[in-house]
Tab-separated table of C-alpha atoms in Angstrom:
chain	number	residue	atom	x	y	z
A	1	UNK	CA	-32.778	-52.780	-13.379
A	2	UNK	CA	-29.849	-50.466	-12.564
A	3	UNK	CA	-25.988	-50.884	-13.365
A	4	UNK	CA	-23.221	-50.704	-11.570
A	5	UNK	CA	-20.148	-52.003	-13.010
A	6	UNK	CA	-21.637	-52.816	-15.860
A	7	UNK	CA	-23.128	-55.682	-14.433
A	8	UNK	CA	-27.332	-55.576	-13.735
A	9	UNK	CA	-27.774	-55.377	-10.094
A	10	UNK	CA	-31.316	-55.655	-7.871
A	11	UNK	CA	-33.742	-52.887	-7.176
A	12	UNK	CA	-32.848	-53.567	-3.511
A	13	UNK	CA	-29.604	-53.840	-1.754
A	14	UNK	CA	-28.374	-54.901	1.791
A	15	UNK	CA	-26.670	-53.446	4.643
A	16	UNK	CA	-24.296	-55.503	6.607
A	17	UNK	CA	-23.597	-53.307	9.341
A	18	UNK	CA	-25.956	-55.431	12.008
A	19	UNK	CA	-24.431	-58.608	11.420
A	20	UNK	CA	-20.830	-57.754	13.550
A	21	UNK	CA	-21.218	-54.098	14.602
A	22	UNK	CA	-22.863	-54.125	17.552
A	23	UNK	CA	-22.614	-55.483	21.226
A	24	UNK	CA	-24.007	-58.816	20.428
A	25	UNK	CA	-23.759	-59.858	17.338
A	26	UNK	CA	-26.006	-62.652	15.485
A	27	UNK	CA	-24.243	-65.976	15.633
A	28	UNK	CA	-22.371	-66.183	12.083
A	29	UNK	CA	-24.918	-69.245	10.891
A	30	UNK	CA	-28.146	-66.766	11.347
A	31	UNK	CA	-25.908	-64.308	9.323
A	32	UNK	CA	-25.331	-66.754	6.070
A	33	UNK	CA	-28.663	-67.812	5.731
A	34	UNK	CA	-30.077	-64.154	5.734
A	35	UNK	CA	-27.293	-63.595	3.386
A	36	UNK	CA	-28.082	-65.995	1.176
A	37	UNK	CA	-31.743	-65.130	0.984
A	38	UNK	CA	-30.984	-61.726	0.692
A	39	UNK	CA	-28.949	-62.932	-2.644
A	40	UNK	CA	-32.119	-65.287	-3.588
A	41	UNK	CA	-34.466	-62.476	-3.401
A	42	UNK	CA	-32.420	-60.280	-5.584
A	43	UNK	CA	-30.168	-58.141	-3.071
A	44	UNK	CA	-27.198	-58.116	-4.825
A	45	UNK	CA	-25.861	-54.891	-3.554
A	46	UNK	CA	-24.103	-55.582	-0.683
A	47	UNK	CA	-22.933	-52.663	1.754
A	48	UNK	CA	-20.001	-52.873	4.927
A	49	UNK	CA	-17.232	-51.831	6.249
A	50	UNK	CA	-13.481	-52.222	7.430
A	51	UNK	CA	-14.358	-50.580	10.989
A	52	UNK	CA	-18.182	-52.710	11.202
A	53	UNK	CA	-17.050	-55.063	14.357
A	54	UNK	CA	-13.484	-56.155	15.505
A	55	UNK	CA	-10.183	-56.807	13.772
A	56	UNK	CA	-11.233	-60.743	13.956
A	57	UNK	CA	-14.890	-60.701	12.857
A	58	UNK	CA	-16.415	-57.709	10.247
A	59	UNK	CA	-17.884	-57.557	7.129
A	60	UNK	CA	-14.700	-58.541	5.335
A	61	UNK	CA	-14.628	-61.784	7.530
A	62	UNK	CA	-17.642	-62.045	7.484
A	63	UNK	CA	-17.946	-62.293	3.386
A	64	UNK	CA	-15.424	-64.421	3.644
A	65	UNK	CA	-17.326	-67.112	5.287
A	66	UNK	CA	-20.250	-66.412	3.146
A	67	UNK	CA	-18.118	-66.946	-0.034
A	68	UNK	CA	-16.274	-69.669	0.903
A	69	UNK	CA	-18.978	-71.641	1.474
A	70	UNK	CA	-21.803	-70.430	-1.043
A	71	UNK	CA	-18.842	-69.657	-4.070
A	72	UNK	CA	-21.625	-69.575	-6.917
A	73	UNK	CA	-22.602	-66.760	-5.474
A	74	UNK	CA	-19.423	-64.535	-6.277
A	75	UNK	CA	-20.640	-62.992	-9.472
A	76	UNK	CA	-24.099	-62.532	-8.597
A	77	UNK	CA	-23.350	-60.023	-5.825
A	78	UNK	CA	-21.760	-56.719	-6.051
A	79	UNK	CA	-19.798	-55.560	-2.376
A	80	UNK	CA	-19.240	-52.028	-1.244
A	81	UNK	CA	-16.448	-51.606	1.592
A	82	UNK	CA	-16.176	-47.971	3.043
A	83	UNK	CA	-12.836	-47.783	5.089
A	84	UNK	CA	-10.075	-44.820	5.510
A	85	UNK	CA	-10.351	-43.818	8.594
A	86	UNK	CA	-8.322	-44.539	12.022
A	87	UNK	CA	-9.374	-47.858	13.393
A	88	UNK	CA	-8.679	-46.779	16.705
A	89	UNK	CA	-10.240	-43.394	16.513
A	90	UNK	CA	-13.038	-43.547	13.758
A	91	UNK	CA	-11.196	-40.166	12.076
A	92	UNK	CA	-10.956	-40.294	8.755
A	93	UNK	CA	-7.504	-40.071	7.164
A	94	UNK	CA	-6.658	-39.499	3.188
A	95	UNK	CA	-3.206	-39.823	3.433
A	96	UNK	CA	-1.941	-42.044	0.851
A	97	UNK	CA	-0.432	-44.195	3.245
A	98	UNK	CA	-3.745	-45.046	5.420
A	99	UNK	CA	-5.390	-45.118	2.101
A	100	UNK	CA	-3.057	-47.968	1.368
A	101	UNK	CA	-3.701	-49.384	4.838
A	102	UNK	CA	-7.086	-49.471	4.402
A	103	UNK	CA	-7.273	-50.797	0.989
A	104	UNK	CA	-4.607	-53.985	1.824
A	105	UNK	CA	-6.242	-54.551	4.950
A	106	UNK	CA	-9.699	-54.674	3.129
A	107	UNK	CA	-8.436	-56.975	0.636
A	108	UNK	CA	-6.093	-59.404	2.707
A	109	UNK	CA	-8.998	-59.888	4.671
A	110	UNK	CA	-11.664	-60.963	2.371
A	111	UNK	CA	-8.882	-63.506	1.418
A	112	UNK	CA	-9.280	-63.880	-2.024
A	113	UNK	CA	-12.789	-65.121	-2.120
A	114	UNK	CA	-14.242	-62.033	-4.182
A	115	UNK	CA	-12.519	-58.931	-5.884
A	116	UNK	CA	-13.558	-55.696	-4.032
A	117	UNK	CA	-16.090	-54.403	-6.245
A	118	UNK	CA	-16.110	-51.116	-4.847
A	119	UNK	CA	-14.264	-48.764	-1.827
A	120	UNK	CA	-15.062	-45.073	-0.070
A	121	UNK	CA	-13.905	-43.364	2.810
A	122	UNK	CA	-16.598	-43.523	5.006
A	123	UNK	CA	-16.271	-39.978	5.357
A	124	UNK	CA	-13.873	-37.585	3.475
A	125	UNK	CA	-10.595	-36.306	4.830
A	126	UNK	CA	-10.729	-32.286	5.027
A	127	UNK	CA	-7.399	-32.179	5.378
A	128	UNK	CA	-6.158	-33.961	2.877
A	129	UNK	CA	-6.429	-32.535	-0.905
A	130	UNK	CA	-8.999	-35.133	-2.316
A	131	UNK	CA	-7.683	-35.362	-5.537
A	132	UNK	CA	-4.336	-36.551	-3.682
A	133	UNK	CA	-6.623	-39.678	-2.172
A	134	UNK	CA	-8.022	-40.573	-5.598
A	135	UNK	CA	-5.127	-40.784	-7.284
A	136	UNK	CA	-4.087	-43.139	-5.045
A	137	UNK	CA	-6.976	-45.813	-5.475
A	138	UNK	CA	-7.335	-45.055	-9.205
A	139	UNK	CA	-3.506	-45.729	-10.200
A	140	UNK	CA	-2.225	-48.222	-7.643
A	141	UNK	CA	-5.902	-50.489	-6.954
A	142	UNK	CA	-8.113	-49.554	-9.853
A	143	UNK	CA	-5.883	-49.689	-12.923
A	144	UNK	CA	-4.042	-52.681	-11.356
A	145	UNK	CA	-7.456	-54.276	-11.437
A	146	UNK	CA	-7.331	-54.812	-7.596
A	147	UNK	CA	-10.620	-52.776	-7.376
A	148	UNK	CA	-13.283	-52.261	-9.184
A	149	UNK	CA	-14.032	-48.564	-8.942
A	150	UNK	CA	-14.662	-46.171	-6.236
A	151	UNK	CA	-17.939	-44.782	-4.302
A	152	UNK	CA	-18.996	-42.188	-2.029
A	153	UNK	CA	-20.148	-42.282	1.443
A	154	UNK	CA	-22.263	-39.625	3.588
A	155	UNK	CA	-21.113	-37.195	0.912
A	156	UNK	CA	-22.022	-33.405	0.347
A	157	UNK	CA	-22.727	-31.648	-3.064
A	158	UNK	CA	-19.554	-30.110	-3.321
A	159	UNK	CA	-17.749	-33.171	-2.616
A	160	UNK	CA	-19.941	-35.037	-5.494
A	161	UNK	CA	-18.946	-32.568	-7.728
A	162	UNK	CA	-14.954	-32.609	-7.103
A	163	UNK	CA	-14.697	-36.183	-7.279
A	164	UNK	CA	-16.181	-36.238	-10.469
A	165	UNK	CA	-12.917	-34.569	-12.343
A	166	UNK	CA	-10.508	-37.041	-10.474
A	167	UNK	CA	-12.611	-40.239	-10.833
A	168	UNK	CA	-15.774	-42.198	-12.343
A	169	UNK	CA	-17.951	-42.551	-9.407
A	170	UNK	CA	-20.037	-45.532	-9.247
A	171	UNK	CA	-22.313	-44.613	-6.638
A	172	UNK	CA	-22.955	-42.658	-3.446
A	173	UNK	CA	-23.845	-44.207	0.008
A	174	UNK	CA	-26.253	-41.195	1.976
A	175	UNK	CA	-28.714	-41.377	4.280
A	176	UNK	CA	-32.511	-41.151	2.821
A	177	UNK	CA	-35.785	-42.074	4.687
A	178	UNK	CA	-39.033	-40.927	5.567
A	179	UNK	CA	-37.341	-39.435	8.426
A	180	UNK	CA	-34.361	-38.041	6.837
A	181	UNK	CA	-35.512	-36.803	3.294
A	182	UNK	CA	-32.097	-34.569	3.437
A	183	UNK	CA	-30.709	-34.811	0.538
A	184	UNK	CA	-33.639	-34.357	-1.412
A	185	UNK	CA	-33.147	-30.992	-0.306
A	186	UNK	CA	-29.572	-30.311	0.038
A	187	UNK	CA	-28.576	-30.772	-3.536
A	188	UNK	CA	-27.015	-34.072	-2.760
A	189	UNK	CA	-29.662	-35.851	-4.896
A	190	UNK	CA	-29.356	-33.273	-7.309
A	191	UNK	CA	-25.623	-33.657	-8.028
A	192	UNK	CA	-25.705	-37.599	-8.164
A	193	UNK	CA	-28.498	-37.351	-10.926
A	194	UNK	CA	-26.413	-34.268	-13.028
A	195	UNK	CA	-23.678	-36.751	-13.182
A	196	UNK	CA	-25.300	-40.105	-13.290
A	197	UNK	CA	-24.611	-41.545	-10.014
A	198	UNK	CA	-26.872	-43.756	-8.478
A	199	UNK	CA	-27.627	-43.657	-4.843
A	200	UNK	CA	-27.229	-46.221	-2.203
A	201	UNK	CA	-29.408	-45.273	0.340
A	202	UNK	CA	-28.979	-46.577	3.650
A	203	UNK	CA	-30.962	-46.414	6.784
A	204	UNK	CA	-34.486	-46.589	4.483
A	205	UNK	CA	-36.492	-47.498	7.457
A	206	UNK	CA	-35.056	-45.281	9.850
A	207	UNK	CA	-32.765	-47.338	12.049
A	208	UNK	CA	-35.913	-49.630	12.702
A	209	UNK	CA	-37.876	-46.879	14.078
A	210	UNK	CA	-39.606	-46.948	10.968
A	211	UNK	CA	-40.901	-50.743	11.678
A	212	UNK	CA	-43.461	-49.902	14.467
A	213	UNK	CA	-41.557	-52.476	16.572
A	214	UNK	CA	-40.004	-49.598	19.182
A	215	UNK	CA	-41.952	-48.524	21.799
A	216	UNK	CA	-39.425	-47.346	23.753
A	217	UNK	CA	-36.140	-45.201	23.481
A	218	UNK	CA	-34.327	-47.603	25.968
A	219	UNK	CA	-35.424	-50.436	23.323
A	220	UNK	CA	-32.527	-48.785	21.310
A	221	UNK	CA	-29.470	-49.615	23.799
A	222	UNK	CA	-29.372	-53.336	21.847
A	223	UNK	CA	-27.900	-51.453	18.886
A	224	UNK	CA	-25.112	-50.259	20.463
A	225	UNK	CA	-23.876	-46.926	19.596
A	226	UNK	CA	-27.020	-46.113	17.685
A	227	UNK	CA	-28.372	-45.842	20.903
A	228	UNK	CA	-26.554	-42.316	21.543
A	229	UNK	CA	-28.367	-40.321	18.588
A	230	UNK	CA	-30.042	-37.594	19.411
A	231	UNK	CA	-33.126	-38.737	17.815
A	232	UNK	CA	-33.253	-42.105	19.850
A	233	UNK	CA	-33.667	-39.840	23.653
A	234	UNK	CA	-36.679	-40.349	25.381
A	235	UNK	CA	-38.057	-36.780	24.568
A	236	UNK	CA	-37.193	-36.670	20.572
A	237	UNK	CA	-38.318	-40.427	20.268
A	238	UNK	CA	-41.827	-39.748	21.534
A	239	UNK	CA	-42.088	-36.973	18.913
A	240	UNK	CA	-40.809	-39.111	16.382
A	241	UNK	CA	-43.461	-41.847	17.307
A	242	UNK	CA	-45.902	-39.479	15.424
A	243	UNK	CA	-44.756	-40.058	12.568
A	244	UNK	CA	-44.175	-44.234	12.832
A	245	UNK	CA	-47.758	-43.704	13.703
A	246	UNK	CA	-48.965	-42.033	10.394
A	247	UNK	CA	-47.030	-45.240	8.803
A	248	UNK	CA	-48.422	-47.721	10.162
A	249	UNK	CA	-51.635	-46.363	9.253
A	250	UNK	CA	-50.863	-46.319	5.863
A	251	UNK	CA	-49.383	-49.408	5.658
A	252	UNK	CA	-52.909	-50.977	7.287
A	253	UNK	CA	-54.321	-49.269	3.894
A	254	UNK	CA	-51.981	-51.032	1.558
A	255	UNK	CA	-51.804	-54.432	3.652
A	256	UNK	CA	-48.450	-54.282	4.451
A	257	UNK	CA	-45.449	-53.354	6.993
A	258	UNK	CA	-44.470	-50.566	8.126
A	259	UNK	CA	-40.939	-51.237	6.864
A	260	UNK	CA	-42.572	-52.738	3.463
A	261	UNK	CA	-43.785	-49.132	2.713
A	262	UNK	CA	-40.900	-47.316	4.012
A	263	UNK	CA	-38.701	-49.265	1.744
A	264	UNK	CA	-40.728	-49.008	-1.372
A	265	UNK	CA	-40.844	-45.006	-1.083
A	266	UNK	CA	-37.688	-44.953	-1.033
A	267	UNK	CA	-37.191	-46.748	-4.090
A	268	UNK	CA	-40.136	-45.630	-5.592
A	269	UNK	CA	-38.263	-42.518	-5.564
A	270	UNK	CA	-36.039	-43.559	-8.533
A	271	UNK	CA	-35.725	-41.686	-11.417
A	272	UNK	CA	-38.821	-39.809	-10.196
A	273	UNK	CA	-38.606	-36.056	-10.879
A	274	UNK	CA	-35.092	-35.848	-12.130
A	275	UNK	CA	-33.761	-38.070	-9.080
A	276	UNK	CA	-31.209	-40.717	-9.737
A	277	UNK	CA	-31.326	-44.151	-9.590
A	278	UNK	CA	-31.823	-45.193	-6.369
A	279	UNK	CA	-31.393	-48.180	-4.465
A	280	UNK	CA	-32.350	-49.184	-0.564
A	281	UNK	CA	-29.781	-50.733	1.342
A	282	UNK	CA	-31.922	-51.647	4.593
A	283	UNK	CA	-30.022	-54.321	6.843
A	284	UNK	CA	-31.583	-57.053	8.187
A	285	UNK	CA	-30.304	-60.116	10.625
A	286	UNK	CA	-32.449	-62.295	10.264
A	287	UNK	CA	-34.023	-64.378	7.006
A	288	UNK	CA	-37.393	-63.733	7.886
A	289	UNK	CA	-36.840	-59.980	8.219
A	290	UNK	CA	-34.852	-60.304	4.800
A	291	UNK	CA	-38.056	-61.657	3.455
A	292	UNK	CA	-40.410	-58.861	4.888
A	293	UNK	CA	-37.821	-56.145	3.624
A	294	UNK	CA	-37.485	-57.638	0.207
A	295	UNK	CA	-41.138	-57.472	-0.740
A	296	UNK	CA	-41.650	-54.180	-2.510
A	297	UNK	CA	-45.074	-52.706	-2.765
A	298	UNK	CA	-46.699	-50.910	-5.270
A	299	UNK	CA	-47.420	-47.199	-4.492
A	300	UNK	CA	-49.706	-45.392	-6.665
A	301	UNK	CA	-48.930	-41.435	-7.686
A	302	UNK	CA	-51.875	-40.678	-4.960
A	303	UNK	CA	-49.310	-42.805	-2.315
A	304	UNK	CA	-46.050	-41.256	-3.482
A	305	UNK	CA	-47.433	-37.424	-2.737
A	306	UNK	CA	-49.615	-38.409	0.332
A	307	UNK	CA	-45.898	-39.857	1.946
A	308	UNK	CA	-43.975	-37.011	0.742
A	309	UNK	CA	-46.403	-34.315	2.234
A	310	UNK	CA	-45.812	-36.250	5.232
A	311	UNK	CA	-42.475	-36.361	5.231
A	312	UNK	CA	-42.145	-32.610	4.038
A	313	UNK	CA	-44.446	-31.447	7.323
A	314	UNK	CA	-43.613	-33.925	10.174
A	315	UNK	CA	-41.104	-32.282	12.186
A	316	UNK	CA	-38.309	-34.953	13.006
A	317	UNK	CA	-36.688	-33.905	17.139
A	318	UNK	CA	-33.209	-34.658	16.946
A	319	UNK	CA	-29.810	-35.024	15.094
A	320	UNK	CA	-28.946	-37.596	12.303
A	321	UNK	CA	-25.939	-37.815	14.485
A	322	UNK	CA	-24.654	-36.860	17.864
A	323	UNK	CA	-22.984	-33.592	17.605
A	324	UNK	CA	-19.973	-33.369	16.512
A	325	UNK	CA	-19.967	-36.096	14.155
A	326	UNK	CA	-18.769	-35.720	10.804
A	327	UNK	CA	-21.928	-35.917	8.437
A	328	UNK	CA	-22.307	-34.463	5.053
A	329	UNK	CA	-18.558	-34.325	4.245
């Protein structure tokens, strides 16, 4: 099992963005019991954010509730918060006073239920010297033992390799999937596994495309902003159909779901080839999808190179993001 911390965390781990970030959210009692059974099936990596939802309910409220009412389960999880950036705006901002912003709010808000395990900008600040940002967390959160340690989030190479003189990185939070095998490519992988930093990979089953359950691009527009990405438009989403077709064919052949066997390639991926540790982070709202996403399948070597030659020759249509968002930073 992998470390972070120095505390053994699951093979899986679990994003919260779903639960308040979008424009109807699950009501908060459907949200603890798929937390808590994403806790009894081992998810113990837990993934959110300042800007996930509004000022009153977000994943810092939200873990709130959970802890205050399941408080055995404090040590057993480990919880990522990305923040930095403009709450107003979304633009990230290193300054060392909106890195102090962010951090206090993050804090004051999970009210003393849980130490913050672990904090990133959700995307880095170009114009602010990065060291200047680090120094920050590490002497006034980290060595007062207000944080744990600090992360990365939709990081590049470079940026992997910078933060590494200023700060011990405990992980980095990037995008991998059978439809966005990116940083397998873009030295991103590469960099995490020279230095030892394991991977949190979000989005593992594409967004949900990956489930088989969208038919439709317009089937999107419940997700909110999601709906926007290139990738999710009527034309590029019939493309990308082909490929949740060649999925859910093979996951007929294993006897499982389409998400099942988009998760476990991802994490069957782990310390494969010189790659890092890495762990999923798929969300899920509901327990019973918590359930289906948990259950990890068994891919032989035949499996593992059949998927990647997929993945390596399906040509996704369409952005990661809609242009001109920051990605790769």
């Amino acid at each position: 099992m992998p470390q972070i911390l120095g505390k053994q965390v699951g093979a899986l781990g679990y994003g919260l963005m779903g639960f308040t970030w979008r424009p109807s959210p699950p009501p908060l009692d459907q949200a603890l019991e798929a937390m808590k059974t994403a806790v009894n099936n081992g998810c113990t990596v837990w993934n959110g954010a300042e800007f996930y939802g509004t000022p009153e309910y977000n994943s810092m409220t939200l873990l709130k509730h959970y802890f205050t009412k399941y408080p055995e389960d404090v040590d057993k999880v480990t919880i990522f918060v990305k923040g930095g950036q403009n709450l107003n705006t979304l633009v990230p901002d290193g300054s060392p006073e909106n890195t102090r912003r962010s951090l206090d709010n993050i804090i004051a808000q999970l009210g003393g239920v849980k130490k913050l395990d672990a904090f990133a900008f959700a995307r880095r600040d170009s114009k602010t010297p990065f060291e200047e940002t680090l120094s920050v967390i590490q002497k006034e959160y980290i060595d007062t033992g207000k944080l744990g340690g600090v992360y990365l989030s939709e990081c590049s190479a470079e940026t992997i390799h910078e933060a590494v003189k200023h700060a011990k990185i405990l992980a980095a939070e990037v995008e991998l999937s059978m439809f966005t095998p990116d940083i397998l490519k873009n030295g991103v992988a590469a960099a995490c596994a020279q230095h030892g930093i394991p991977i949190l990979a979000y989005s593992p089953i594409g967004r949900g495309m990956l489930t088989g359950r969208f038919t439709e691009s317009s089937q999107f527009k419940q997700f909110g902003f999601i709906s926007t990405f290139p990738r999710f438009q009527e034309a590029a989403f019939e493309q990308n159909l082909k490929l949740v077709s060649k999925v859910q064919d093979l996951a007929k052949e294993k006897g499982c779901t389409p998400a099942q066997l988009a998760i476990s390639w991802v994490r069957s991926l782990s310390e494969r080839d010189g790659l890092p540790t890495i762990i999923p982070i798929p969300g899920a709202t509901t327990a019973a999808r918590v359930n289906e996403n948990s259950t990890l399948i068994e891919l032989s070597e035949g499996d593992v190179k059949a998927i990647r030659e997929i993945v390596d020759t399906f040509e996704v249509s369409g952005g990661r993001y809609p242009t001109g968002a920051p990605t790769n930073t």
